[in-house]
mmCIF file of C-alpha atoms in Angstrom:
data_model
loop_
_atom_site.group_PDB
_atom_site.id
_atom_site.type_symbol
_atom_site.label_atom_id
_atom_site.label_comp_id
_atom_site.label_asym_id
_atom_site.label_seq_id
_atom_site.Cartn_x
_atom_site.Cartn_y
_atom_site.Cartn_z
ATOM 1 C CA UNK X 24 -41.339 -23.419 33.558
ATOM 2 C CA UNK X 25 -41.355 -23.176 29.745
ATOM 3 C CA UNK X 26 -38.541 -22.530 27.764
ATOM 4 C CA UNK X 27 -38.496 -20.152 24.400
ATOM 5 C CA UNK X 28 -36.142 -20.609 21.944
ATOM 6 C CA UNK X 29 -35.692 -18.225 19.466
ATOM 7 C CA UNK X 30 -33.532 -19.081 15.937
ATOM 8 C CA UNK X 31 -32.440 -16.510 13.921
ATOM 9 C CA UNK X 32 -31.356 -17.674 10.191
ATOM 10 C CA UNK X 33 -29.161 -15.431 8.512
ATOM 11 C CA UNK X 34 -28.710 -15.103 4.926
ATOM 12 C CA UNK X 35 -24.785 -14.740 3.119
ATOM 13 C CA UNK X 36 -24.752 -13.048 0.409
ATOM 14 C CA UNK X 37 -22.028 -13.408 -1.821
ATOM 15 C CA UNK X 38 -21.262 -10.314 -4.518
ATOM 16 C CA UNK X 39 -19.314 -10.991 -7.460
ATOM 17 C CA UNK X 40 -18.034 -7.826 -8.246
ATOM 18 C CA UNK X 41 -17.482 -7.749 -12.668
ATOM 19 C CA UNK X 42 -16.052 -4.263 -13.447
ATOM 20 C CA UNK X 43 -12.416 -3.213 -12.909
ATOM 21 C CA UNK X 44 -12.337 0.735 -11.844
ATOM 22 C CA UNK X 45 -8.444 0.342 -11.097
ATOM 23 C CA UNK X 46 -7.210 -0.864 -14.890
ATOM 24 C CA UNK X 47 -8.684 -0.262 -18.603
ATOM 25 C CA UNK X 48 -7.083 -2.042 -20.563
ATOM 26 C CA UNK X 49 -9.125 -5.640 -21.088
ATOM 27 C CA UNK X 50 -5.774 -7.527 -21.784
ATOM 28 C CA UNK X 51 -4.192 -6.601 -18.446
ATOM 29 C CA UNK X 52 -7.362 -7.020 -16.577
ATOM 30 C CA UNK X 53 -7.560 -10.536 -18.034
ATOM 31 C CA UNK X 54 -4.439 -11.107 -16.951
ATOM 32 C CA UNK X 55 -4.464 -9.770 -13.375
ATOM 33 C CA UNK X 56 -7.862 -12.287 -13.779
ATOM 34 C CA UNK X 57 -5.930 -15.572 -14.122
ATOM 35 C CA UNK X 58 -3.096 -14.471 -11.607
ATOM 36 C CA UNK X 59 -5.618 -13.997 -8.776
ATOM 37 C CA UNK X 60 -6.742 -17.719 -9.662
ATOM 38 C CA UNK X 61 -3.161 -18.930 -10.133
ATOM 39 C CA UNK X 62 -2.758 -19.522 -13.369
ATOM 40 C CA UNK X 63 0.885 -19.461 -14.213
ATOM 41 C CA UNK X 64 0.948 -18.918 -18.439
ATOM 42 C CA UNK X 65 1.529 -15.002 -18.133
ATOM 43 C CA UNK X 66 5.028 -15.707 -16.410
ATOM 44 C CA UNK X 67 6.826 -15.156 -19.877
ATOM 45 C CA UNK X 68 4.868 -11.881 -20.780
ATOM 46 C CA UNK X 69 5.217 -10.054 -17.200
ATOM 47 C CA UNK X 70 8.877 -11.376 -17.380
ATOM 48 C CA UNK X 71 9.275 -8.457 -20.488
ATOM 49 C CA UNK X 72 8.790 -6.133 -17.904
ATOM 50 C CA UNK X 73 12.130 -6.847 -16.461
ATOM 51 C CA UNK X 74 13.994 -5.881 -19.760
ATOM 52 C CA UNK X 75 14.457 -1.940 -20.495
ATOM 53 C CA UNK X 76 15.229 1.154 -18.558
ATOM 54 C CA UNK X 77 13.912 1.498 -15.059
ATOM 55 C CA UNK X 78 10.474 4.010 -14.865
ATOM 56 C CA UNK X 79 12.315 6.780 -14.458
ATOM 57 C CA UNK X 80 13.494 9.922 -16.198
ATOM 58 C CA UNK X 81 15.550 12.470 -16.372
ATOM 59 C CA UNK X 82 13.222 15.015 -14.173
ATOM 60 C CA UNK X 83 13.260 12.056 -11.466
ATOM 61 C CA UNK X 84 15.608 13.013 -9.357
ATOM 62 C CA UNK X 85 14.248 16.762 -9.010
ATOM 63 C CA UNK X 86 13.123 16.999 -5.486
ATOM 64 C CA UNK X 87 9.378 17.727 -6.344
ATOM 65 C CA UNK X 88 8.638 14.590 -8.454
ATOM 66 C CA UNK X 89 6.742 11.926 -6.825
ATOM 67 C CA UNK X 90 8.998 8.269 -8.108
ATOM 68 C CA UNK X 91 8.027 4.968 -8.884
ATOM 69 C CA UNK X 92 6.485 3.099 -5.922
ATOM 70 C CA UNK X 93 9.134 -0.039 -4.915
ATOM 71 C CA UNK X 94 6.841 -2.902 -3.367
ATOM 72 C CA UNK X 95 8.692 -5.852 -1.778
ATOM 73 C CA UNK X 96 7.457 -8.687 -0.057
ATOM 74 C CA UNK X 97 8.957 -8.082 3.045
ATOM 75 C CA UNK X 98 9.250 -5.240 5.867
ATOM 76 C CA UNK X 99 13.167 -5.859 6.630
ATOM 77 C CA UNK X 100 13.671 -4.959 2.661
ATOM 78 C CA UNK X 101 11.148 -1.822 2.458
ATOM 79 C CA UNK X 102 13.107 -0.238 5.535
ATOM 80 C CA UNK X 103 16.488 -0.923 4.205
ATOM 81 C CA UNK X 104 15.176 0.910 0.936
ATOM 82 C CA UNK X 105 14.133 4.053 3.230
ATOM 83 C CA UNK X 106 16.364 4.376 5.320
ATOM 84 C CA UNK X 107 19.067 4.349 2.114
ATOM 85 C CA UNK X 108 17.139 6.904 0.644
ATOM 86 C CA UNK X 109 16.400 9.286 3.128
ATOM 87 C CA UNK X 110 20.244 9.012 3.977
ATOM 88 C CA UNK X 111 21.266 9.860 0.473
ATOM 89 C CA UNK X 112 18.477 12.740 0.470
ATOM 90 C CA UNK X 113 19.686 14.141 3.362
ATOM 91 C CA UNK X 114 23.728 14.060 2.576
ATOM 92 C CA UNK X 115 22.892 15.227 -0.596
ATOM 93 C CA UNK X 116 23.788 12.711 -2.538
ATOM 94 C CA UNK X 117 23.042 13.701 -6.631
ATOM 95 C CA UNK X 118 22.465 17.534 -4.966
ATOM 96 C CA UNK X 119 22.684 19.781 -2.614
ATOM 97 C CA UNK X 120 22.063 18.091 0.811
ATOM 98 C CA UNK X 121 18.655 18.272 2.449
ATOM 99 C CA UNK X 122 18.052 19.039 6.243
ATOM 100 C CA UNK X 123 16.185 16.021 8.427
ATOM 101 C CA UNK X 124 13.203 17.385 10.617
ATOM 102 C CA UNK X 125 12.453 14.796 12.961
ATOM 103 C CA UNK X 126 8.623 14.996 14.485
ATOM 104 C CA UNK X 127 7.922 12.770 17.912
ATOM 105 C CA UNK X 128 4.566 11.792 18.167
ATOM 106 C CA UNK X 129 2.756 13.218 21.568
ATOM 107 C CA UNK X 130 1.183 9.961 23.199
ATOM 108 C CA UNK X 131 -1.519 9.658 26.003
ATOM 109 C CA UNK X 132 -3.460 6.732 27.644
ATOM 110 C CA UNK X 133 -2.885 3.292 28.021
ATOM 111 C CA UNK X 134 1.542 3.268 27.687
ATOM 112 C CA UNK X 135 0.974 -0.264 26.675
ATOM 113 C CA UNK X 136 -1.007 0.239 23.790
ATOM 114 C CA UNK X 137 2.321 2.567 22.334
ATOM 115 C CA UNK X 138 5.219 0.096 22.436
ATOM 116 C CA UNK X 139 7.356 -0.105 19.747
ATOM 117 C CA UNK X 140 6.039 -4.023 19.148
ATOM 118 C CA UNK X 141 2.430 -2.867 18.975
ATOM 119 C CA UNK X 142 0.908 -2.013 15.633
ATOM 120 C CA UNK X 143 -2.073 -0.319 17.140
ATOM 121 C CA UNK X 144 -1.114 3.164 15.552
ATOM 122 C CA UNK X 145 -0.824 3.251 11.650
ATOM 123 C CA UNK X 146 1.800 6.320 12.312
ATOM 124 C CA UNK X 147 5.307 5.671 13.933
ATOM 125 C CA UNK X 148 6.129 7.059 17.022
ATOM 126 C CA UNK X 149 9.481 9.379 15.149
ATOM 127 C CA UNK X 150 9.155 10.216 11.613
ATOM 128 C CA UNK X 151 12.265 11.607 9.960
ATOM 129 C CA UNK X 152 11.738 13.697 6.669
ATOM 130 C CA UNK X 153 13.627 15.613 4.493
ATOM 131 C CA UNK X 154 13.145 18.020 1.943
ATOM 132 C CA UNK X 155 12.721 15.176 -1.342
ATOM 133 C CA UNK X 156 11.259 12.442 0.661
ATOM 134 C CA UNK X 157 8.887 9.980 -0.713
ATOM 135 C CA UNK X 158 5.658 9.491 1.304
ATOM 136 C CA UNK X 159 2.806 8.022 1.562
ATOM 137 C CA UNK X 160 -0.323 9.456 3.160
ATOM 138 C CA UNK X 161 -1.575 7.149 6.898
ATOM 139 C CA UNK X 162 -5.122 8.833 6.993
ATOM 140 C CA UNK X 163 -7.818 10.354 4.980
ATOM 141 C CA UNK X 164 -7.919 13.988 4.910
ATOM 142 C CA UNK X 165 -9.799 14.993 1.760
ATOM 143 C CA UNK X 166 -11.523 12.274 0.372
ATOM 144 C CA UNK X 167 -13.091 14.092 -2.374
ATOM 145 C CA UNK X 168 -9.221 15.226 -3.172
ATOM 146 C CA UNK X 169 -7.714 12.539 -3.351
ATOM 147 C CA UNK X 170 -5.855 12.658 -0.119
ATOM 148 C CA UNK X 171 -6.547 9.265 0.959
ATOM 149 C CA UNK X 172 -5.020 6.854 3.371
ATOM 150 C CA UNK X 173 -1.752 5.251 0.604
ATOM 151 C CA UNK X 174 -2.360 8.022 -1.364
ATOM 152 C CA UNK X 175 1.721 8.988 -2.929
ATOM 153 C CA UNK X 176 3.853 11.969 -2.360
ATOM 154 C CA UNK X 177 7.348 14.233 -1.681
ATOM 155 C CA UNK X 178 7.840 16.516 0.733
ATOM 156 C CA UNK X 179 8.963 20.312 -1.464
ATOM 157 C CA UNK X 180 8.945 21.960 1.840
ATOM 158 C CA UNK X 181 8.200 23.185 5.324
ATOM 159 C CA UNK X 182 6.615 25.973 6.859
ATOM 160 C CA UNK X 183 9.040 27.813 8.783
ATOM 161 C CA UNK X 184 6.746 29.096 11.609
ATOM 162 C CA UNK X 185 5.308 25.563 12.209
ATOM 163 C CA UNK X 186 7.623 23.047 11.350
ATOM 164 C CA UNK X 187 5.001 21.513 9.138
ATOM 165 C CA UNK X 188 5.964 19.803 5.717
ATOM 166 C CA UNK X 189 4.258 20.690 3.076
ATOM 167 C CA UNK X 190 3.734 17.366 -0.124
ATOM 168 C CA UNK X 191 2.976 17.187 -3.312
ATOM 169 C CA UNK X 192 0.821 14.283 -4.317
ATOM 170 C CA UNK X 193 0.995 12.678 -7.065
ATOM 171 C CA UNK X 194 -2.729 13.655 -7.981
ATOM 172 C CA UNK X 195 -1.019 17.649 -8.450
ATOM 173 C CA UNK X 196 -2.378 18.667 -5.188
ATOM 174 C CA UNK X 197 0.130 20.776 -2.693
ATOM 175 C CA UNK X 198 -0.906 20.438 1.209
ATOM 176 C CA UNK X 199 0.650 21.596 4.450
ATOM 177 C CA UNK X 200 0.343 18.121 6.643
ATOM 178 C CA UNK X 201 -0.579 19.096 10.217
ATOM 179 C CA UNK X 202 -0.701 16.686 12.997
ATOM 180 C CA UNK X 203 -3.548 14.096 13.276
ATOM 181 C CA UNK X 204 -5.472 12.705 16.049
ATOM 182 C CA UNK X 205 -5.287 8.921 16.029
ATOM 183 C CA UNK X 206 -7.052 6.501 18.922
ATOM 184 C CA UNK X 207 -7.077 3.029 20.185
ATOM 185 C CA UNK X 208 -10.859 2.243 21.001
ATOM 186 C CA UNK X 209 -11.425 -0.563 23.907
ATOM 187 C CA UNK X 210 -14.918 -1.588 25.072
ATOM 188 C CA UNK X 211 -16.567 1.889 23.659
ATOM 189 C CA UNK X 212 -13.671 3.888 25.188
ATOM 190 C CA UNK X 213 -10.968 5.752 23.997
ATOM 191 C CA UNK X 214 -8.101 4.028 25.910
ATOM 192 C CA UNK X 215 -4.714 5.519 23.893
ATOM 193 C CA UNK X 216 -3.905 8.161 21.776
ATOM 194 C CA UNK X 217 -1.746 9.395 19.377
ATOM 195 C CA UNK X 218 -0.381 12.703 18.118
ATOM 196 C CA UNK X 219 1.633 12.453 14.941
ATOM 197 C CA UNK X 220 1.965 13.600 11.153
ATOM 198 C CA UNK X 221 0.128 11.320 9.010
ATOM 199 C CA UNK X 222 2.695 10.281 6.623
ATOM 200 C CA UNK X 223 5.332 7.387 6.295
ATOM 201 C CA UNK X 224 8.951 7.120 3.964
ATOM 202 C CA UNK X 225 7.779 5.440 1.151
ATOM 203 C CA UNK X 226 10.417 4.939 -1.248
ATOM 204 C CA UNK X 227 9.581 1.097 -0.859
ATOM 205 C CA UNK X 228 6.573 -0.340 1.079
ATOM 206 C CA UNK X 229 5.686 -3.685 1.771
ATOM 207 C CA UNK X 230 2.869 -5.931 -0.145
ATOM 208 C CA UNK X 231 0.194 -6.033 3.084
ATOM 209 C CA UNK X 232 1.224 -1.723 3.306
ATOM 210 C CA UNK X 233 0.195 -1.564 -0.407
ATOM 211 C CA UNK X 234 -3.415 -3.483 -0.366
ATOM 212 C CA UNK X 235 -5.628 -0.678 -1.735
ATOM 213 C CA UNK X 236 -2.909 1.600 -3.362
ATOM 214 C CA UNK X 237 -3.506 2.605 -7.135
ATOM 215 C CA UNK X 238 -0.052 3.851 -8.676
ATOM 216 C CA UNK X 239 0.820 4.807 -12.051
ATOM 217 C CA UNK X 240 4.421 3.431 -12.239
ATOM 218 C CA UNK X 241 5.467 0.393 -9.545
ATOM 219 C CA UNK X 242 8.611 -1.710 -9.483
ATOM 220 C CA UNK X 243 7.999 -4.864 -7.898
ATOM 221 C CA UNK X 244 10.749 -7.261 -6.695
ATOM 222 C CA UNK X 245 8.794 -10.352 -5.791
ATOM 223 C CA UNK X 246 11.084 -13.242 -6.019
ATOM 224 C CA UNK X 247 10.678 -13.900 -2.115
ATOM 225 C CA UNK X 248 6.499 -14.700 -2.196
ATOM 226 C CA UNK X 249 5.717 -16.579 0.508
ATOM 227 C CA UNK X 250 1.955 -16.291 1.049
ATOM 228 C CA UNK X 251 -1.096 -17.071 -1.381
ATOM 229 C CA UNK X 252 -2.197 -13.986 -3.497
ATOM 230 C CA UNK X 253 0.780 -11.838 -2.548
ATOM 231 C CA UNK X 254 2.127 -11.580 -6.494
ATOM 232 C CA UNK X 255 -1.323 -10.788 -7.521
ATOM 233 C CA UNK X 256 -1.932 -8.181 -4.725
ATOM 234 C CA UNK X 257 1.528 -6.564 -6.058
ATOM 235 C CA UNK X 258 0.776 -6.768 -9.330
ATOM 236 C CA UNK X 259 -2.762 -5.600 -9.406
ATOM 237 C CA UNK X 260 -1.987 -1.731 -7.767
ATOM 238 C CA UNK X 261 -0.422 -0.387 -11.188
ATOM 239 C CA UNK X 262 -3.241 1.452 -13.534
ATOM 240 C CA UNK X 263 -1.158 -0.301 -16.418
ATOM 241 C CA UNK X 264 1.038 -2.948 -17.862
ATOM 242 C CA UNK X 265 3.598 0.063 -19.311
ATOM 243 C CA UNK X 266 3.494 1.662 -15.746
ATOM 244 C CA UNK X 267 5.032 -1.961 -14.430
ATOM 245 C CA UNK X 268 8.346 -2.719 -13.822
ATOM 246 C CA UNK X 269 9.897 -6.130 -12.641
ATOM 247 C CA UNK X 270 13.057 -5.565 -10.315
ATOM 248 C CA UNK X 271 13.722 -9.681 -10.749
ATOM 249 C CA UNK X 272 12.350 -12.060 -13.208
ATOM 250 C CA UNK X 273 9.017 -14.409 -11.836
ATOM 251 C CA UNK X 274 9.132 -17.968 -11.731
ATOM 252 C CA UNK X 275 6.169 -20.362 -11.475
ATOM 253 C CA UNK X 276 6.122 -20.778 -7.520
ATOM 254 C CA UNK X 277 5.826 -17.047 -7.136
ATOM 255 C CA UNK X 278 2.813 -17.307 -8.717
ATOM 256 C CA UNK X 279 -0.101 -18.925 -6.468
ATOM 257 C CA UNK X 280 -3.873 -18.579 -5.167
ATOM 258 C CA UNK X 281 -5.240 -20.367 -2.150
ATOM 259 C CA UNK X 282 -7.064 -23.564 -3.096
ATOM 260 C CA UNK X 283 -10.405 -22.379 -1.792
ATOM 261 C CA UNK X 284 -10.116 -19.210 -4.050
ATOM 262 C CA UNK X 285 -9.581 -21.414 -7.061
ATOM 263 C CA UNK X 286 -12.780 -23.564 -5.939
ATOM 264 C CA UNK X 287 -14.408 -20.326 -5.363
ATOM 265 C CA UNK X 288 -13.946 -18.943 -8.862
ATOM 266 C CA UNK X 289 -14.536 -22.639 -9.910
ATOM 267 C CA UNK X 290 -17.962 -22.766 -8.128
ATOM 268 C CA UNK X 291 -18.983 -19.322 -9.510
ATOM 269 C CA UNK X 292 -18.411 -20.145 -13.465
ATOM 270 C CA UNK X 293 -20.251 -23.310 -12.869
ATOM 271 C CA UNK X 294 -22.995 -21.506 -11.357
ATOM 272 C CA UNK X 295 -23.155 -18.778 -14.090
ATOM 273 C CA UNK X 296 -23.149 -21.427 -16.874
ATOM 274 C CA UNK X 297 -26.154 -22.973 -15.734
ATOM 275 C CA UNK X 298 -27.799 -19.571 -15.848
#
């Protein structure tokens, strides 16, 4: 008997991507630049951003103005921030109050697959909304639009023969939200599935919820880091340094990058210098 062996040799190709789409301006990019690698000598500069009036105005508080985006490091403080807000929204607190609509999600399939531990659905199984809620968009609808999965909003109304809330996003665009399919895909099969309204309260979100954002105006409290890369993540959604606000002054340990990302960077100046 005679035995073949085949080898197959693949090639990884590392891409060094050079051009920042997100920010313009050279001195914040450079900055966001040594963050990602660590570097702690920007602390006293971003700590300005804690002094002045919050990034709001007067027109804030209208019901059709999409706010600053709060990011905290963790989940316990984004849904205490919420659920605040949607209760002061709702009691009318600073206005007239606003009614809750409260839309179940219509689940099929697997029943294990939609337990309330399981993060196998981006949507929640009850959203609660209210006329002046913050939100943030859970699936692409209109790419070329705008309306993108984390793309910002606030709900101005709802259509009376459906039920359906209608947001304004913070690219100007007005859209009735309808119910979206979403499935859990097992071995090439569609094994649960999920009926709900792609949107989520987002007063506040979370760091890991806000990987890929872009915002115009963010307030960041991120004086409980606890994982490599989290302050840069943070930092990095805003389009500008004047669109930044710090909720709680940075010290040096919020401030870190992995020790194989620093190597990496390391590895890849050395590299282009002998070019």
């Amino acid at each position: 008997m005679s035995t073949c062996i085949i080898i197959l040799i693949s090639y990884l190709y590392v891409y060094y991507l050079l051009s920042s789409y997100r920010q313009r301006d050279r001195g914040f990019i450079e900055m966001l630049e040594r963050i990602r690698r660590g570097d702690k000598h920007d602390l006293a500069a971003l700590n300005q951003r804690c002094s002045g009036a919050a990034l709001k105005s007067s027109a804030d508080r209208t019901p059709d103005v999409v706010l600053p985006t709060k990011i905290f490091t963790h989940k316990r403080e984004v849904d205490s921030v919420n659920r605040n807000e949607l209760q002061k929204c709702s009691s009318g607190a600073g206005g007239a109050p606003m009614e809750e609509r409260v839309y179940k999600a219509s689940d099929s399939g697997d029943a294990r697959y939609h337990q309330p531990h399981q993060s196998h659905f981006p949507v929640k199984p009850t959203i609660t909304l209210c006329i002046g809620a913050q939100v943030m968009l859970m699936k692409n609808i209109d790419v070329p639009g705008g309306l993108v999965n984390g793309a910002r909003g606030v709900v101005v109304r709802f259509i009376k023969e459906t039920n359906s809330p209608v947001v304004k996003f913070a690219t100007g665009e007005t859209r009735t939200i309808n119910r979206e399919h979403f499935s859990v895909q097992f071995g090439g099969r569609t094994v649960a599935s999920r009926a709900q309204y792609p949107l989520d309260l987002c007063w506040a979100v979370s760091v890991h919820k806000a990987q890929g954002m872009t915002v115009d105006r963010v307030e960041l409290h991120l004086r409980n880091v606890f994982e490599y890369g989290q302050a840069y993540v943070a930092l990095s959604r805003v389009r500008t340094i004047a669109g930044l606000k710090l909720l709680a002054p940075l010290v040096a340990d919020n401030i870190k990058a992995h020790p194989a990302v620093v190597q990496f960077y390391h590895d890849i100046e050395k590299t282009t210098n002998r070019m």
